[in-house]
């Protein structure tokens, strides 16, 4: 009887403890409705739940190893993690160009065995994770070394997640479903980026493609942050200029969106600004001279800092649209972000005149980039958007999606809206409540999103796809 009474008292105490925060959360969402008039109440609730998680959940960054030749320290990091047999996750191009040699030499010198999975593809899909995991299991591996861009690192993290918490890859979609808040930890991952842009080496998430349903899904969990990040500029010396441009613009989009969203903390804001500064300082230098070690190292740092920024501040409408361009038209993620970014920022400036939040934030970013801010914040913000277009022009980046047609615009917009607002799943499903959406600075209507996507159409866009003979 005493036990029952004690349990009842505990239940009442828990209810009382939860009532006040819940009331505050509801009140905050109601107040926010005045600013975000286009947003549904549930979107705002999810927004502030995400903000709470950012502030209370620990997101320890990986231990960083920097400098030319630092890839040779892989074995040292594995020993530190008390692991002896890694799976090296990469793609065929990285393997063919000999970029694994420093890693392999380090492992051999330490008498460590290893397995290699080099089947990662751009926009990695479920098969990449399953195939890599099969090699991990068969080889008796106990850790992972990811060598490559965002595709290799995202694949590696999901293989590591599956090693610690085995289940179908689709079941990881959403938040906190990968490591169950640390109860089923990811196997140790050492991230070695060979591009400077994705920030996957520091972010608590991964993006995986479901090729059967022609969509991408996001997996987010604080336990997905790699244990170590090796930032070796030498691995980027032979990176094609077009890839340098695309990945650099990916990092810039991370820095801008995380700063505009407003749910980030002081850490996020600081890294958004320092990343923006470095990108405008080093990206063109790295683009024109791939062997510029200082520029390459500067961009690696910028990408890392932007990755920290999105870990705390998240991404937004630009990524929501860009993901659809990658899925439907095979546009490289960084290139897709670059195409969309100026149009979304211009929409923000046009629609947010009353509150002025976006203009003020873009003015901050313009100052961080080293630009003269002009007479007004609005002018500075517009000048900053113009500078992004100028950067794209100097790097010969495309502004339109050549394969997209008028008939595609609505589908792209609908998919992007569902991703941004976290309503891609039925309301009655657990997945709906595990998808918090993006804490965007402006909630687009479908008409707004269609307007942005339509600006990406090529001049000759018709009502149907190009034929094979075109």
PDB file of C-alpha atoms in Angstrom, residues 274-400:
ATOM      1  CA  UNK A 274      33.500  33.271 -38.485  1.00  0.00           C
ATOM      2  CA  UNK A 275      32.653  30.713 -41.159  1.00  0.00           C
ATOM      3  CA  UNK A 276      31.194  33.394 -43.426  1.00  0.00           C
ATOM      4  CA  UNK A 277      34.325  35.481 -42.984  1.00  0.00           C
ATOM      5  CA  UNK A 278      36.622  32.607 -43.969  1.00  0.00           C
ATOM      6  CA  UNK A 279      34.543  31.537 -46.962  1.00  0.00           C
ATOM      7  CA  UNK A 280      34.643  34.985 -48.532  1.00  0.00           C
ATOM      8  CA  UNK A 281      38.353  35.173 -47.706  1.00  0.00           C
ATOM      9  CA  UNK A 282      39.462  31.754 -48.964  1.00  0.00           C
ATOM     10  CA  UNK A 283      36.931  30.185 -51.355  1.00  0.00           C
ATOM     11  CA  UNK A 284      37.977  31.998 -54.521  1.00  0.00           C
ATOM     12  CA  UNK A 285      41.640  31.443 -53.675  1.00  0.00           C
ATOM     13  CA  UNK A 286      41.054  27.704 -53.316  1.00  0.00           C
ATOM     14  CA  UNK A 287      38.980  27.697 -56.510  1.00  0.00           C
ATOM     15  CA  UNK A 288      41.707  29.341 -58.602  1.00  0.00           C
ATOM     16  CA  UNK A 289      44.658  27.538 -56.986  1.00  0.00           C
ATOM     17  CA  UNK A 290      43.817  24.115 -55.616  1.00  0.00           C
ATOM     18  CA  UNK A 291      47.311  23.684 -54.162  1.00  0.00           C
ATOM     19  CA  UNK A 292      47.053  26.780 -51.967  1.00  0.00           C
ATOM     20  CA  UNK A 293      47.505  25.064 -48.605  1.00  0.00           C
ATOM     21  CA  UNK A 294      46.454  28.108 -46.575  1.00  0.00           C
ATOM     22  CA  UNK A 295      43.251  28.537 -48.578  1.00  0.00           C
ATOM     23  CA  UNK A 296      42.437  24.829 -48.363  1.00  0.00           C
ATOM     24  CA  UNK A 297      43.001  24.791 -44.609  1.00  0.00           C
ATOM     25  CA  UNK A 298      40.951  27.955 -44.246  1.00  0.00           C
ATOM     26  CA  UNK A 299      38.042  26.352 -46.106  1.00  0.00           C
ATOM     27  CA  UNK A 300      38.284  23.162 -44.024  1.00  0.00           C
ATOM     28  CA  UNK A 301      38.006  25.315 -40.904  1.00  0.00           C
ATOM     29  CA  UNK A 302      35.108  27.282 -42.419  1.00  0.00           C
ATOM     30  CA  UNK A 303      33.213  24.097 -43.292  1.00  0.00           C
ATOM     31  CA  UNK A 304      33.809  22.707 -39.795  1.00  0.00           C
ATOM     32  CA  UNK A 305      32.582  25.916 -38.162  1.00  0.00           C
ATOM     33  CA  UNK A 306      29.503  26.012 -40.387  1.00  0.00           C
ATOM     34  CA  UNK A 307      28.866  22.400 -39.405  1.00  0.00           C
ATOM     35  CA  UNK A 308      28.940  23.401 -35.734  1.00  0.00           C
ATOM     36  CA  UNK A 309      26.536  26.234 -36.573  1.00  0.00           C
ATOM     37  CA  UNK A 310      23.907  23.961 -38.137  1.00  0.00           C
ATOM     38  CA  UNK A 311      24.308  21.482 -35.276  1.00  0.00           C
ATOM     39  CA  UNK A 312      22.974  24.203 -32.987  1.00  0.00           C
ATOM     40  CA  UNK A 313      20.950  26.352 -35.423  1.00  0.00           C
ATOM     41  CA  UNK A 314      19.752  23.916 -38.121  1.00  0.00           C
ATOM     42  CA  UNK A 315      19.156  24.545 -41.829  1.00  0.00           C
ATOM     43  CA  UNK A 316      16.081  25.967 -43.549  1.00  0.00           C
ATOM     44  CA  UNK A 317      14.076  26.571 -46.698  1.00  0.00           C
ATOM     45  CA  UNK A 318      17.120  26.597 -48.984  1.00  0.00           C
ATOM     46  CA  UNK A 319      18.035  23.056 -48.004  1.00  0.00           C
ATOM     47  CA  UNK A 320      14.412  21.912 -48.201  1.00  0.00           C
ATOM     48  CA  UNK A 321      14.256  22.941 -51.870  1.00  0.00           C
ATOM     49  CA  UNK A 322      17.819  21.861 -52.684  1.00  0.00           C
ATOM     50  CA  UNK A 323      17.172  18.330 -51.412  1.00  0.00           C
ATOM     51  CA  UNK A 324      14.369  17.964 -53.955  1.00  0.00           C
ATOM     52  CA  UNK A 325      16.610  19.171 -56.794  1.00  0.00           C
ATOM     53  CA  UNK A 326      19.178  16.558 -55.816  1.00  0.00           C
ATOM     54  CA  UNK A 327      16.608  13.774 -55.595  1.00  0.00           C
ATOM     55  CA  UNK A 328      14.645  14.551 -58.764  1.00  0.00           C
ATOM     56  CA  UNK A 329      17.308  16.025 -61.057  1.00  0.00           C
ATOM     57  CA  UNK A 330      20.606  14.699 -59.650  1.00  0.00           C
ATOM     58  CA  UNK A 331      21.945  18.203 -58.948  1.00  0.00           C
ATOM     59  CA  UNK A 332      24.972  18.165 -56.617  1.00  0.00           C
ATOM     60  CA  UNK A 333      23.850  19.293 -53.185  1.00  0.00           C
ATOM     61  CA  UNK A 334      26.177  22.293 -52.930  1.00  0.00           C
ATOM     62  CA  UNK A 335      25.277  23.455 -56.425  1.00  0.00           C
ATOM     63  CA  UNK A 336      21.575  23.115 -55.630  1.00  0.00           C
ATOM     64  CA  UNK A 337      22.009  25.177 -52.468  1.00  0.00           C
ATOM     65  CA  UNK A 338      23.856  27.869 -54.425  1.00  0.00           C
ATOM     66  CA  UNK A 339      21.081  28.064 -57.030  1.00  0.00           C
ATOM     67  CA  UNK A 340      18.343  28.422 -54.434  1.00  0.00           C
ATOM     68  CA  UNK A 341      20.074  30.607 -51.832  1.00  0.00           C
ATOM     69  CA  UNK A 342      19.819  34.094 -53.435  1.00  0.00           C
ATOM     70  CA  UNK A 343      16.162  33.619 -54.371  1.00  0.00           C
ATOM     71  CA  UNK A 344      15.144  32.534 -50.880  1.00  0.00           C
ATOM     72  CA  UNK A 345      17.063  35.408 -49.278  1.00  0.00           C
ATOM     73  CA  UNK A 346      15.376  37.904 -51.609  1.00  0.00           C
ATOM     74  CA  UNK A 347      11.985  36.440 -50.673  1.00  0.00           C
ATOM     75  CA  UNK A 348      12.828  36.882 -46.984  1.00  0.00           C
ATOM     76  CA  UNK A 349      13.800  40.507 -47.478  1.00  0.00           C
ATOM     77  CA  UNK A 350      10.641  41.242 -49.432  1.00  0.00           C
ATOM     78  CA  UNK A 351       8.261  39.464 -47.035  1.00  0.00           C
ATOM     79  CA  UNK A 352       9.896  40.390 -43.720  1.00  0.00           C
ATOM     80  CA  UNK A 353       9.885  44.174 -44.083  1.00  0.00           C
ATOM     81  CA  UNK A 354       7.673  44.704 -41.023  1.00  0.00           C
ATOM     82  CA  UNK A 355       9.852  42.830 -38.525  1.00  0.00           C
ATOM     83  CA  UNK A 356      13.219  43.411 -40.220  1.00  0.00           C
ATOM     84  CA  UNK A 357      14.756  40.299 -38.663  1.00  0.00           C
ATOM     85  CA  UNK A 358      16.251  38.976 -41.891  1.00  0.00           C
ATOM     86  CA  UNK A 359      17.666  42.316 -43.014  1.00  0.00           C
ATOM     87  CA  UNK A 360      19.361  42.786 -39.654  1.00  0.00           C
ATOM     88  CA  UNK A 361      20.842  39.294 -39.681  1.00  0.00           C
ATOM     89  CA  UNK A 362      22.049  39.545 -43.284  1.00  0.00           C
ATOM     90  CA  UNK A 363      23.649  42.868 -42.405  1.00  0.00           C
ATOM     91  CA  UNK A 364      25.599  41.081 -39.647  1.00  0.00           C
ATOM     92  CA  UNK A 365      26.752  38.460 -42.154  1.00  0.00           C
ATOM     93  CA  UNK A 366      27.772  41.178 -44.631  1.00  0.00           C
ATOM     94  CA  UNK A 367      29.930  42.771 -41.953  1.00  0.00           C
ATOM     95  CA  UNK A 368      31.467  39.396 -41.124  1.00  0.00           C
ATOM     96  CA  UNK A 369      32.280  38.923 -44.818  1.00  0.00           C
ATOM     97  CA  UNK A 370      34.138  42.238 -44.794  1.00  0.00           C
ATOM     98  CA  UNK A 371      31.737  44.260 -46.949  1.00  0.00           C
ATOM     99  CA  UNK A 372      30.786  47.887 -46.559  1.00  0.00           C
ATOM    100  CA  UNK A 373      27.308  47.770 -45.059  1.00  0.00           C
ATOM    101  CA  UNK A 374      25.823  50.800 -46.828  1.00  0.00           C
ATOM    102  CA  UNK A 375      23.525  53.478 -45.487  1.00  0.00           C
ATOM    103  CA  UNK A 376      20.758  51.156 -44.275  1.00  0.00           C
ATOM    104  CA  UNK A 377      20.546  47.567 -43.078  1.00  0.00           C
ATOM    105  CA  UNK A 378      18.211  46.748 -45.941  1.00  0.00           C
ATOM    106  CA  UNK A 379      20.745  48.046 -48.465  1.00  0.00           C
ATOM    107  CA  UNK A 380      23.537  46.068 -46.802  1.00  0.00           C
ATOM    108  CA  UNK A 381      21.396  42.934 -46.887  1.00  0.00           C
ATOM    109  CA  UNK A 382      20.623  43.328 -50.592  1.00  0.00           C
ATOM    110  CA  UNK A 383      24.299  43.978 -51.312  1.00  0.00           C
ATOM    111  CA  UNK A 384      25.185  40.761 -49.485  1.00  0.00           C
ATOM    112  CA  UNK A 385      22.772  38.759 -51.650  1.00  0.00           C
ATOM    113  CA  UNK A 386      24.302  40.372 -54.733  1.00  0.00           C
ATOM    114  CA  UNK A 387      27.759  39.338 -53.521  1.00  0.00           C
ATOM    115  CA  UNK A 388      26.606  35.704 -53.382  1.00  0.00           C
ATOM    116  CA  UNK A 389      25.529  35.875 -57.025  1.00  0.00           C
ATOM    117  CA  UNK A 390      28.838  37.497 -57.911  1.00  0.00           C
ATOM    118  CA  UNK A 391      30.711  34.685 -56.153  1.00  0.00           C
ATOM    119  CA  UNK A 392      28.741  32.118 -58.160  1.00  0.00           C
ATOM    120  CA  UNK A 393      29.480  33.948 -61.410  1.00  0.00           C
ATOM    121  CA  UNK A 394      33.207  34.074 -60.687  1.00  0.00           C
ATOM    122  CA  UNK A 395      33.177  30.299 -60.126  1.00  0.00           C
ATOM    123  CA  UNK A 396      31.153  29.642 -63.282  1.00  0.00           C
ATOM    124  CA  UNK A 397      28.298  28.004 -61.371  1.00  0.00           C
ATOM    125  CA  UNK A 398      24.886  27.366 -62.978  1.00  0.00           C
ATOM    126  CA  UNK A 399      21.856  29.414 -61.999  1.00  0.00           C
ATOM    127  CA  UNK A 400      19.146  27.164 -63.433  1.00  0.00           C
TER     128      UNK A 400
END
